PDB file of C-alpha atoms in Angstrom:
ATOM      1  CA  LEU A   1      26.792  28.298 -20.457  1.00 88.00           C
ATOM      2  CA  GLN A   2      28.475  26.581 -23.398  1.00 90.00           C
ATOM      3  CA  GLN A   3      30.421  29.772 -24.216  1.00 90.00           C
ATOM      4  CA  LYS A   4      31.632  30.110 -20.622  1.00 91.00           C
ATOM      5  CA  TYR A   5      32.636  26.447 -20.702  1.00 89.00           C
ATOM      6  CA  MET A   6      34.796  26.892 -23.806  1.00 91.00           C
ATOM      7  CA  GLU A   7      36.360  30.077 -22.402  1.00 90.00           C
ATOM      8  CA  ALA A   8      37.155  28.309 -19.118  1.00 90.00           C
ATOM      9  CA  LYS A   9      38.658  25.370 -21.010  1.00 90.00           C
ATOM     10  CA  ALA A  10      40.851  27.674 -23.071  1.00 90.00           C
ATOM     11  CA  GLN A  11      42.040  29.571 -19.996  1.00 90.00           C
ATOM     12  CA  THR A  12      42.685  26.303 -18.155  1.00 88.00           C
ATOM     13  CA  ASP A  13      44.798  24.962 -21.014  1.00 88.00           C
ATOM     14  CA  TYR A  14      46.736  28.243 -21.213  1.00 87.00           C
ATOM     15  CA  TYR A  15      47.463  28.499 -17.486  1.00 85.00           C
ATOM     16  CA  TYR A  16      48.370  24.822 -17.322  1.00 85.00           C
ATOM     17  CA  GLU A  17      51.059  25.353 -19.922  1.00 84.00           C
ATOM     18  CA  GLU A  18      52.170  28.538 -18.151  1.00 82.00           C
ATOM     19  CA  TYR A  19      52.348  26.669 -14.835  1.00 78.00           C
ATOM     20  CA  LYS A  20      54.508  23.962 -16.411  1.00 80.00           C
ATOM     21  CA  ARG A  21      56.774  26.588 -18.038  1.00 79.00           C
ATOM     22  CA  GLN A  22      57.224  28.506 -14.795  1.00 77.00           C
ATOM     23  CA  GLY A  23      57.996  25.263 -13.029  1.00 74.00           C
ATOM     24  CA  GLU A  24      60.698  24.414 -15.521  1.00 71.00           C
ATOM     25  CA  LEU A  25      62.176  27.933 -15.291  1.00 69.00           C
ATOM     26  CA  THR A  26      62.183  27.752 -11.489  1.00 64.00           C
ATOM     27  CA  ILE A  27      64.165  24.518 -11.611  1.00 61.00           C
ATOM     28  CA  GLU A  28      66.735  26.261 -13.834  1.00 60.00           C
ATOM     29  CA  ASN A  29      66.733  29.253 -11.431  1.00 61.00           C
ATOM     30  CA  ALA A  30      65.593  31.492 -14.261  1.00 56.00           C
ATOM     31  CA  ALA A  31      62.383  32.607 -12.567  1.00 55.00           C
ATOM     32  CA  SER A  32      61.260  33.179  -9.019  1.00 72.00           C
ATOM     33  CA  ILE A  33      59.224  30.705  -6.990  1.00 74.00           C
ATOM     34  CA  LYS A  34      56.648  33.470  -6.517  1.00 77.00           C
ATOM     35  CA  LYS A  35      55.835  33.538 -10.255  1.00 77.00           C
ATOM     36  CA  MET A  36      55.545  29.777 -10.308  1.00 76.00           C
ATOM     37  CA  GLN A  37      53.094  29.874  -7.404  1.00 80.00           C
ATOM     38  CA  LYS A  38      51.067  32.602  -9.157  1.00 82.00           C
ATOM     39  CA  ALA A  39      50.876  30.462 -12.305  1.00 81.00           C
ATOM     40  CA  LYS A  40      49.781  27.474 -10.243  1.00 84.00           C
ATOM     41  CA  SER A  41      47.045  29.517  -8.527  1.00 86.00           C
ATOM     42  CA  ASP A  42      45.699  30.804 -11.859  1.00 85.00           C
ATOM     43  CA  TYR A  43      45.676  27.311 -13.309  1.00 85.00           C
ATOM     44  CA  LEU A  44      43.808  25.761 -10.354  1.00 88.00           C
ATOM     45  CA  SER A  45      41.284  28.622 -10.330  1.00 89.00           C
ATOM     46  CA  TYR A  46      40.344  28.175 -13.997  1.00 89.00           C
ATOM     47  CA  GLU A  47      40.430  24.399 -13.642  1.00 90.00           C
ATOM     48  CA  ALA A  48      37.772  24.668 -10.911  1.00 92.00           C
ATOM     49  CA  GLN A  49      35.576  26.861 -13.161  1.00 92.00           C
ATOM     50  CA  TYR A  50      36.088  24.469 -16.065  1.00 91.00           C
ATOM     51  CA  GLN A  51      35.108  21.386 -14.059  1.00 92.00           C
ATOM     52  CA  SER A  52      32.099  23.169 -12.531  1.00 93.00           C
ATOM     53  CA  LEU A  53      30.728  24.227 -15.934  1.00 92.00           C
ATOM     54  CA  LYS A  54      31.424  20.759 -17.315  1.00 92.00           C
ATOM     55  CA  ALA A  55      29.367  19.208 -14.483  1.00 92.00           C
ATOM     56  CA  GLN A  56      26.480  21.632 -15.130  1.00 91.00           C
ATOM     57  CA  LEU A  57      26.374  20.755 -18.824  1.00 90.00           C
ATOM     58  CA  LYS A  58      26.485  17.021 -18.088  1.00 89.00           C
ATOM     59  CA  LEU A  59      23.602  17.507 -15.661  1.00 85.00           C
ATOM     60  CA  LEU A  60      21.643  18.905 -18.615  1.00 85.00           C
ATOM     61  CA  ASN A  61      22.679  15.873 -20.710  1.00 85.00           C
ATOM     62  CA  VAL A  62      24.666  18.097 -23.097  1.00 88.00           C
ATOM     63  CA  ASP A  63      27.547  16.321 -24.852  1.00 88.00           C
ATOM     64  CA  VAL A  64      30.648  18.322 -23.840  1.00 89.00           C
ATOM     65  CA  GLU A  65      32.832  16.494 -26.396  1.00 89.00           C
ATOM     66  CA  LYS A  66      30.706  17.920 -29.207  1.00 89.00           C
ATOM     67  CA  ILE A  67      30.981  21.403 -27.717  1.00 88.00           C
ATOM     68  CA  GLU A  68      34.769  21.126 -27.622  1.00 87.00           C
ATOM     69  CA  LYS A  69      34.650  20.340 -31.358  1.00 88.00           C
ATOM     70  CA  GLY A  70      32.634  23.514 -31.961  1.00 86.00           C
ATOM     71  CA  ASP A  71      29.241  21.797 -32.273  1.00 89.00           C
ATOM     72  CA  PHE A  72      27.167  23.835 -29.837  1.00 90.00           C
ATOM     73  CA  ALA A  73      23.828  22.375 -28.690  1.00 86.00           C
ATOM     74  CA  GLN A  74      20.807  24.499 -29.631  1.00 87.00           C
ATOM     75  CA  TYR A  75      18.446  22.674 -27.261  1.00 83.00           C
ATOM     76  CA  PHE A  76      18.550  19.925 -24.676  1.00 80.00           C
ATOM     77  CA  TYR A  77      16.116  17.410 -23.224  1.00 81.00           C
ATOM     78  CA  LEU A  78      14.662  17.513 -19.732  1.00 77.00           C
ATOM     79  CA  THR A  79      14.759  13.882 -18.635  1.00 80.00           C
ATOM     80  CA  ALA A  80      12.141  12.834 -16.105  1.00 83.00           C
ATOM     81  CA  PRO A  81      13.592  11.093 -13.042  1.00 82.00           C
ATOM     82  CA  ILE A  82      10.754   8.545 -13.038  1.00 83.00           C
ATOM     83  CA  SER A  83       8.242   7.047 -15.457  1.00 83.00           C
ATOM     84  CA  GLY A  84       4.610   7.885 -14.890  1.00 81.00           C
ATOM     85  CA  VAL A  85       1.799  10.260 -15.739  1.00 83.00           C
ATOM     86  CA  VAL A  86       2.121  14.043 -15.970  1.00 87.00           C
ATOM     87  CA  THR A  87      -0.459  15.291 -13.477  1.00 84.00           C
ATOM     88  CA  ARG A  88       0.383  19.001 -13.480  1.00 87.00           C
ATOM     89  CA  VAL A  89       2.010  21.421 -15.947  1.00 90.00           C
ATOM     90  CA  ASN A  90       3.441  24.661 -14.598  1.00 88.00           C
ATOM     91  CA  ALA A  91       4.921  26.098 -17.777  1.00 85.00           C
ATOM     92  CA  ASN A  92       4.171  26.930 -21.390  1.00 87.00           C
ATOM     93  CA  ALA A  93       6.288  27.563 -24.469  1.00 85.00           C
ATOM     94  CA  GLY A  94       8.480  30.660 -24.103  1.00 85.00           C
ATOM     95  CA  ILE A  95       8.080  31.159 -20.359  1.00 87.00           C
ATOM     96  CA  TYR A  96      11.183  31.893 -18.284  1.00 88.00           C
ATOM     97  CA  VAL A  97      11.534  29.431 -15.406  1.00 87.00           C
ATOM     98  CA  ASN A  98      13.382  30.519 -12.277  1.00 89.00           C
ATOM     99  CA  PRO A  99      15.690  28.075 -10.497  1.00 84.00           C
ATOM    100  CA  GLY A 100      13.767  25.978  -7.974  1.00 85.00           C
ATOM    101  CA  THR A 101      10.450  26.288  -9.848  1.00 87.00           C
ATOM    102  CA  TYR A 102       8.883  22.970 -10.825  1.00 86.00           C
ATOM    103  CA  VAL A 103       7.867  22.650 -14.476  1.00 87.00           C
ATOM    104  CA  PHE A 104       5.962  19.371 -14.439  1.00 88.00           C
ATOM    105  CA  GLU A 105       4.589  17.074 -11.777  1.00 88.00           C
ATOM    106  CA  ILE A 106       4.884  13.371 -12.579  1.00 87.00           C
ATOM    107  CA  VAL A 107       3.227  10.557 -10.634  1.00 81.00           C
ATOM    108  CA  ASN A 108       4.372   6.961 -10.892  1.00 78.00           C
ATOM    109  CA  ASP A 109       0.888   5.462 -11.186  1.00 74.00           C
ATOM    110  CA  LYS A 110       2.235   1.895 -11.170  1.00 77.00           C
ATOM    111  CA  GLN A 111       3.127   2.269  -7.512  1.00 77.00           C
ATOM    112  CA  LEU A 112       1.524   4.782  -5.164  1.00 82.00           C
ATOM    113  CA  ASN A 113       2.063   5.776  -1.550  1.00 86.00           C
ATOM    114  CA  LEU A 114      -0.720   5.205   0.933  1.00 91.00           C
ATOM    115  CA  GLU A 115      -0.908   7.939   3.561  1.00 92.00           C
ATOM    116  CA  LEU A 116      -2.992   7.336   6.687  1.00 93.00           C
ATOM    117  CA  ASN A 117      -3.819   9.643   9.576  1.00 92.00           C
ATOM    118  CA  VAL A 118      -3.574   7.774  12.885  1.00 91.00           C
ATOM    119  CA  LEU A 119      -4.666   9.420  16.119  1.00 91.00           C
ATOM    120  CA  GLU A 120      -1.978  10.077  18.687  1.00 90.00           C
ATOM    121  CA  LYS A 121      -3.648   7.817  21.276  1.00 90.00           C
ATOM    122  CA  ASP A 122      -3.508   4.832  18.888  1.00 89.00           C
ATOM    123  CA  LEU A 123       0.000   5.424  17.540  1.00 88.00           C
ATOM    124  CA  ALA A 124       1.765   3.232  20.120  1.00 89.00           C
ATOM    125  CA  ARG A 125      -0.135   0.189  18.822  1.00 89.00           C
ATOM    126  CA  VAL A 126       1.054   0.649  15.224  1.00 91.00           C
ATOM    127  CA  GLU A 127       4.192  -1.156  14.077  1.00 90.00           C
ATOM    128  CA  LYS A 128       6.067  -1.600  10.832  1.00 91.00           C
ATOM    129  CA  GLY A 129       4.881  -4.656   8.890  1.00 90.00           C
ATOM    130  CA  GLN A 130       1.282  -4.658  10.156  1.00 91.00           C
ATOM    131  CA  LYS A 131      -1.356  -5.373   7.531  1.00 91.00           C
ATOM    132  CA  ILE A 132      -3.534  -2.542   6.236  1.00 91.00           C
ATOM    133  CA  VAL A 133      -6.956  -3.262   4.738  1.00 91.00           C
ATOM    134  CA  PHE A 134      -8.490  -0.322   2.880  1.00 91.00           C
ATOM    135  CA  GLN A 135     -11.311   0.650   0.537  1.00 89.00           C
ATOM    136  CA  THR A 136     -11.756   3.554  -1.830  1.00 88.00           C
ATOM    137  CA  LEU A 137     -14.824   5.741  -1.377  1.00 86.00           C
ATOM    138  CA  ASN A 138     -16.379   4.483  -4.626  1.00 82.00           C
ATOM    139  CA  SER A 139     -15.847   0.755  -4.037  1.00 81.00           C
ATOM    140  CA  ASN A 140     -16.500  -1.863  -1.363  1.00 82.00           C
ATOM    141  CA  LYS A 141     -13.628  -4.023  -2.567  1.00 86.00           C
ATOM    142  CA  ASN A 142     -10.878  -4.634  -0.009  1.00 87.00           C
ATOM    143  CA  PHE A 143      -7.252  -3.911  -0.885  1.00 88.00           C
ATOM    144  CA  GLU A 144      -4.217  -4.713   1.218  1.00 89.00           C
ATOM    145  CA  ALA A 145      -0.896  -3.107   2.058  1.00 90.00           C
ATOM    146  CA  LYS A 146       1.639  -3.161   4.899  1.00 91.00           C
ATOM    147  CA  VAL A 147       2.847  -0.424   7.228  1.00 92.00           C
ATOM    148  CA  GLU A 148       6.268   0.682   5.975  1.00 92.00           C
ATOM    149  CA  ARG A 149       6.973   3.870   7.867  1.00 91.00           C
ATOM    150  CA  ILE A 150       5.522   5.851  10.767  1.00 91.00           C
ATOM    151  CA  GLY A 151       5.818   9.629  10.688  1.00 89.00           C
ATOM    152  CA  GLY A 152       7.915  11.366  13.316  1.00 86.00           C
ATOM    153  CA  THR A 153       5.693  14.403  13.969  1.00 89.00           C
ATOM    154  CA  ILE A 154       2.215  14.993  15.411  1.00 90.00           C
ATOM    155  CA  ASP A 155      -0.247  17.398  13.781  1.00 87.00           C
ATOM    156  CA  ASP A 156      -1.009  20.074  16.378  1.00 88.00           C
ATOM    157  CA  GLU A 157      -4.648  20.535  15.376  1.00 87.00           C
ATOM    158  CA  GLU A 158      -5.817  16.974  14.700  1.00 87.00           C
ATOM    159  CA  ARG A 159      -3.371  15.286  17.118  1.00 91.00           C
ATOM    160  CA  SER A 160      -2.565  12.640  14.553  1.00 91.00           C
ATOM    161  CA  ALA A 161       0.519  11.270  12.800  1.00 92.00           C
ATOM    162  CA  LYS A 162       1.136   9.981   9.291  1.00 92.00           C
ATOM    163  CA  VAL A 163       1.544   6.282   8.585  1.00 93.00           C
ATOM    164  CA  PHE A 164       2.824   5.293   5.142  1.00 93.00           C
ATOM    165  CA  ALA A 165       2.625   2.224   2.916  1.00 92.00           C
ATOM    166  CA  THR A 166       3.258   1.420  -0.748  1.00 87.00           C
ATOM    167  CA  VAL A 167       0.446   0.177  -2.983  1.00 85.00           C
ATOM    168  CA  GLU A 168       0.943  -1.636  -6.258  1.00 78.00           C
ATOM    169  CA  ASN A 169      -1.312  -0.187  -8.952  1.00 72.00           C
ATOM    170  CA  PRO A 170      -0.945  -2.323 -12.093  1.00 66.00           C
ATOM    171  CA  GLY A 171      -4.495  -1.732 -13.312  1.00 71.00           C
ATOM    172  CA  GLN A 172      -4.498   2.020 -12.568  1.00 72.00           C
ATOM    173  CA  GLN A 173      -7.453   1.494 -10.244  1.00 79.00           C
ATOM    174  CA  PHE A 174      -6.083   4.130  -7.850  1.00 82.00           C
ATOM    175  CA  ILE A 175      -5.562   7.791  -8.666  1.00 81.00           C
ATOM    176  CA  SER A 176      -3.221  10.079  -6.768  1.00 79.00           C
ATOM    177  CA  GLY A 177      -5.182  12.163  -4.251  1.00 82.00           C
ATOM    178  CA  MET A 178      -8.024   9.662  -3.717  1.00 87.00           C
ATOM    179  CA  TYR A 179      -9.534   9.405  -0.249  1.00 90.00           C
ATOM    180  CA  ILE A 180      -9.713   5.980   1.372  1.00 89.00           C
ATOM    181  CA  ASN A 181     -11.025   4.268   4.487  1.00 90.00           C
ATOM    182  CA  ALA A 182      -8.426   2.019   6.094  1.00 90.00           C
ATOM    183  CA  LYS A 183      -7.942  -0.297   9.044  1.00 90.00           C
ATOM    184  CA  ILE A 184      -4.615  -1.368  10.479  1.00 90.00           C
ATOM    185  CA  ARG A 185      -4.711  -4.894  11.849  1.00 88.00           C
ATOM    186  CA  ILE A 186      -2.728  -4.600  15.069  1.00 84.00           C
ATOM    187  CA  GLU A 187      -3.442  -8.173  16.177  1.00 79.00           C
ATOM    188  CA  GLU A 188      -4.943 -11.263  14.550  1.00 77.00           C
ATOM    189  CA  LYS A 189      -6.265 -14.344  16.323  1.00 81.00           C
ATOM    190  CA  ASN A 190      -8.800 -17.109  15.693  1.00 88.00           C
ATOM    191  CA  VAL A 191     -11.984 -16.782  17.738  1.00 91.00           C
ATOM    192  CA  TYR A 192     -15.526 -18.109  17.807  1.00 93.00           C
ATOM    193  CA  ALA A 193     -17.804 -15.470  16.304  1.00 93.00           C
ATOM    194  CA  LEU A 194     -21.403 -14.960  15.209  1.00 93.00           C
ATOM    195  CA  PRO A 195     -23.166 -12.280  13.188  1.00 92.00           C
ATOM    196  CA  GLU A 196     -24.146  -9.376  15.428  1.00 91.00           C
ATOM    197  CA  GLU A 197     -27.875  -9.882  14.694  1.00 90.00           C
ATOM    198  CA  ALA A 198     -27.722 -13.445  16.046  1.00 90.00           C
ATOM    199  CA  ILE A 199     -26.893 -12.198  19.556  1.00 90.00           C
ATOM    200  CA  LEU A 200     -29.825 -10.809  21.535  1.00 89.00           C
ATOM    201  CA  GLU A 201     -29.947  -8.793  24.731  1.00 86.00           C
ATOM    202  CA  ASP A 202     -32.202  -9.948  27.548  1.00 80.00           C
ATOM    203  CA  GLU A 203     -32.047  -7.712  30.610  1.00 78.00           C
ATOM    204  CA  ASN A 204     -28.487  -8.070  31.897  1.00 82.00           C
ATOM    205  CA  ARG A 205     -27.343 -10.935  29.693  1.00 87.00           C
ATOM    206  CA  SER A 206     -26.588 -11.709  26.054  1.00 91.00           C
ATOM    207  CA  MET A 207     -27.981 -14.850  24.437  1.00 89.00           C
ATOM    208  CA  VAL A 208     -28.541 -16.744  21.203  1.00 90.00           C
ATOM    209  CA  PHE A 209     -31.157 -19.261  20.106  1.00 90.00           C
ATOM    210  CA  ILE A 210     -30.168 -22.739  18.982  1.00 90.00           C
ATOM    211  CA  GLU A 211     -32.293 -25.434  17.350  1.00 90.00           C
ATOM    212  CA  LYS A 212     -32.196 -28.628  19.440  1.00 89.00           C
ATOM    213  CA  ASP A 213     -34.575 -31.593  19.216  1.00 88.00           C
ATOM    214  CA  ASN A 214     -36.996 -29.598  17.060  1.00 87.00           C
ATOM    215  CA  GLN A 215     -37.154 -26.869  19.680  1.00 87.00           C
ATOM    216  CA  TYR A 216     -35.601 -23.415  19.991  1.00 87.00           C
ATOM    217  CA  ILE A 217     -33.580 -22.917  23.155  1.00 88.00           C
ATOM    218  CA  ASN A 218     -31.845 -19.735  24.310  1.00 88.00           C
ATOM    219  CA  VAL A 219     -28.275 -20.039  25.528  1.00 91.00           C
ATOM    220  CA  ALA A 220     -26.332 -17.319  27.340  1.00 91.00           C
ATOM    221  CA  VAL A 221     -23.128 -16.023  25.690  1.00 92.00           C
ATOM    222  CA  THR A 222     -20.284 -13.734  26.685  1.00 92.00           C
ATOM    223  CA  LYS A 223     -19.482 -11.167  24.015  1.00 91.00           C
ATOM    224  CA  GLY A 224     -16.004 -10.042  23.038  1.00 90.00           C
ATOM    225  CA  ILE A 225     -14.768  -7.796  20.238  1.00 86.00           C
ATOM    226  CA  THR A 226     -17.279  -6.619  17.619  1.00 88.00           C
ATOM    227  CA  GLN A 227     -15.932  -5.921  14.138  1.00 83.00           C
ATOM    228  CA  ASP A 228     -17.181  -5.901  10.540  1.00 81.00           C
ATOM    229  CA  GLY A 229     -20.652  -7.161  11.484  1.00 88.00           C
ATOM    230  CA  PHE A 230     -19.412 -10.063  13.638  1.00 91.00           C
ATOM    231  CA  CYS A 231     -19.160 -10.435  17.402  1.00 92.00           C
ATOM    232  CA  GLU A 232     -16.682 -12.612  19.255  1.00 92.00           C
ATOM    233  CA  VAL A 233     -18.176 -15.253  21.556  1.00 93.00           C
ATOM    234  CA  ILE A 234     -15.875 -15.985  24.496  1.00 93.00           C
ATOM    235  CA  GLN A 235     -15.776 -19.618  25.646  1.00 92.00           C
ATOM    236  CA  PRO A 236     -19.108 -20.575  24.047  1.00 91.00           C
ATOM    237  CA  ASP A 237     -21.372 -23.211  25.560  1.00 91.00           C
ATOM    238  CA  GLN A 238     -20.836 -26.603  23.914  1.00 92.00           C
ATOM    239  CA  GLN A 239     -24.420 -26.574  22.687  1.00 91.00           C
ATOM    240  CA  ILE A 240     -23.656 -23.581  20.480  1.00 90.00           C
ATOM    241  CA  LEU A 241     -20.888 -25.582  18.833  1.00 92.00           C
ATOM    242  CA  ASP A 242     -23.010 -28.749  18.422  1.00 92.00           C
ATOM    243  CA  TYR A 243     -26.339 -27.351  17.223  1.00 93.00           C
ATOM    244  CA  PRO A 244     -27.512 -24.866  14.575  1.00 91.00           C
ATOM    245  CA  VAL A 245     -27.635 -21.244  15.735  1.00 92.00           C
ATOM    246  CA  VAL A 246     -30.501 -18.974  14.722  1.00 90.00           C
ATOM    247  CA  ILE A 247     -29.023 -16.161  12.644  1.00 89.00           C
ATOM    248  CA  LYS A 248     -32.193 -14.283  11.689  1.00 87.00           C
ATOM    249  CA  GLY A 249     -35.553 -14.021  13.389  1.00 83.00           C
ATOM    250  CA  GLY A 250     -34.160 -14.220  16.901  1.00 80.00           C
ATOM    251  CA  TYR A 251     -36.145 -11.215  18.089  1.00 78.00           C
ATOM    252  CA  TYR A 252     -39.369 -12.949  16.986  1.00 81.00           C
ATOM    253  CA  LEU A 253     -38.461 -16.042  19.015  1.00 80.00           C
ATOM    254  CA  GLN A 254     -37.583 -13.838  21.965  1.00 77.00           C
ATOM    255  CA  SER A 255     -40.976 -12.078  21.858  1.00 78.00           C
ATOM    256  CA  VAL A 256     -42.804 -15.431  21.608  1.00 74.00           C
ATOM    257  CA  LEU A 257     -40.835 -16.675  24.631  1.00 70.00           C
ATOM    258  CA  GLU A 258     -41.814 -13.582  26.633  1.00 60.00           C
ATOM    259  CA  ILE A 259     -45.504 -14.031  25.771  1.00 58.00           C
ATOM    260  CA  THR A 260     -45.368 -17.684  26.731  1.00 55.00           C
ATOM    261  CA  GLU A 261     -43.825 -16.834  30.044  1.00 49.00           C
TER     262      GLU A 261
END
């Protein structure tokens, strides 16, 4: 490549001078316009080759000024486009690499992409900017991210689309390729809620026990959304707000009440 570059440069310089000479002769009517045009065509052709080879060498970070002084490079560096960790090596010393073949795979482990599969039926509820709460399979710790991009295609087999987010990874706690469990918070609101085990079922109604005047009293409730071990209580009775609610042991109280009745 360096040899072709020097040859193209030499030819470009030669035909440039020839083009100028033919131009001067044409002005003095000593040569035909046809010869001047031929000289111009040759010059532009070699100039294109010269500039193309120069661009290729610069892409390889080879100093073309040194080459023009006769100092040919014996090797050059492959500069990684990003900083990170080499996760895959596809070459060894002496191997010939075809154009388009990757040599190394590098992952920027300081910042990773989160890739979620969202079912087609739920996709309309997902929007950019929504909060994502996720866990890795080997930890119960919650991590957060935000929806940044929604994929534009649906997988034919699973009927799902990709949703993407970026995750900061300063402590290298995530590794590329890890599986995660994630939830996208499509709506947030403040509600009254109780642990699921505090709400009991009695025939066709839901109820809780409260402690009032040293007695346990059952109060009917209307359940809403259940999530993460808690159940929403819609428009709770004022007594539930004013008195302690039995969180554990409710089924025992319920059985005692049935025996008493």
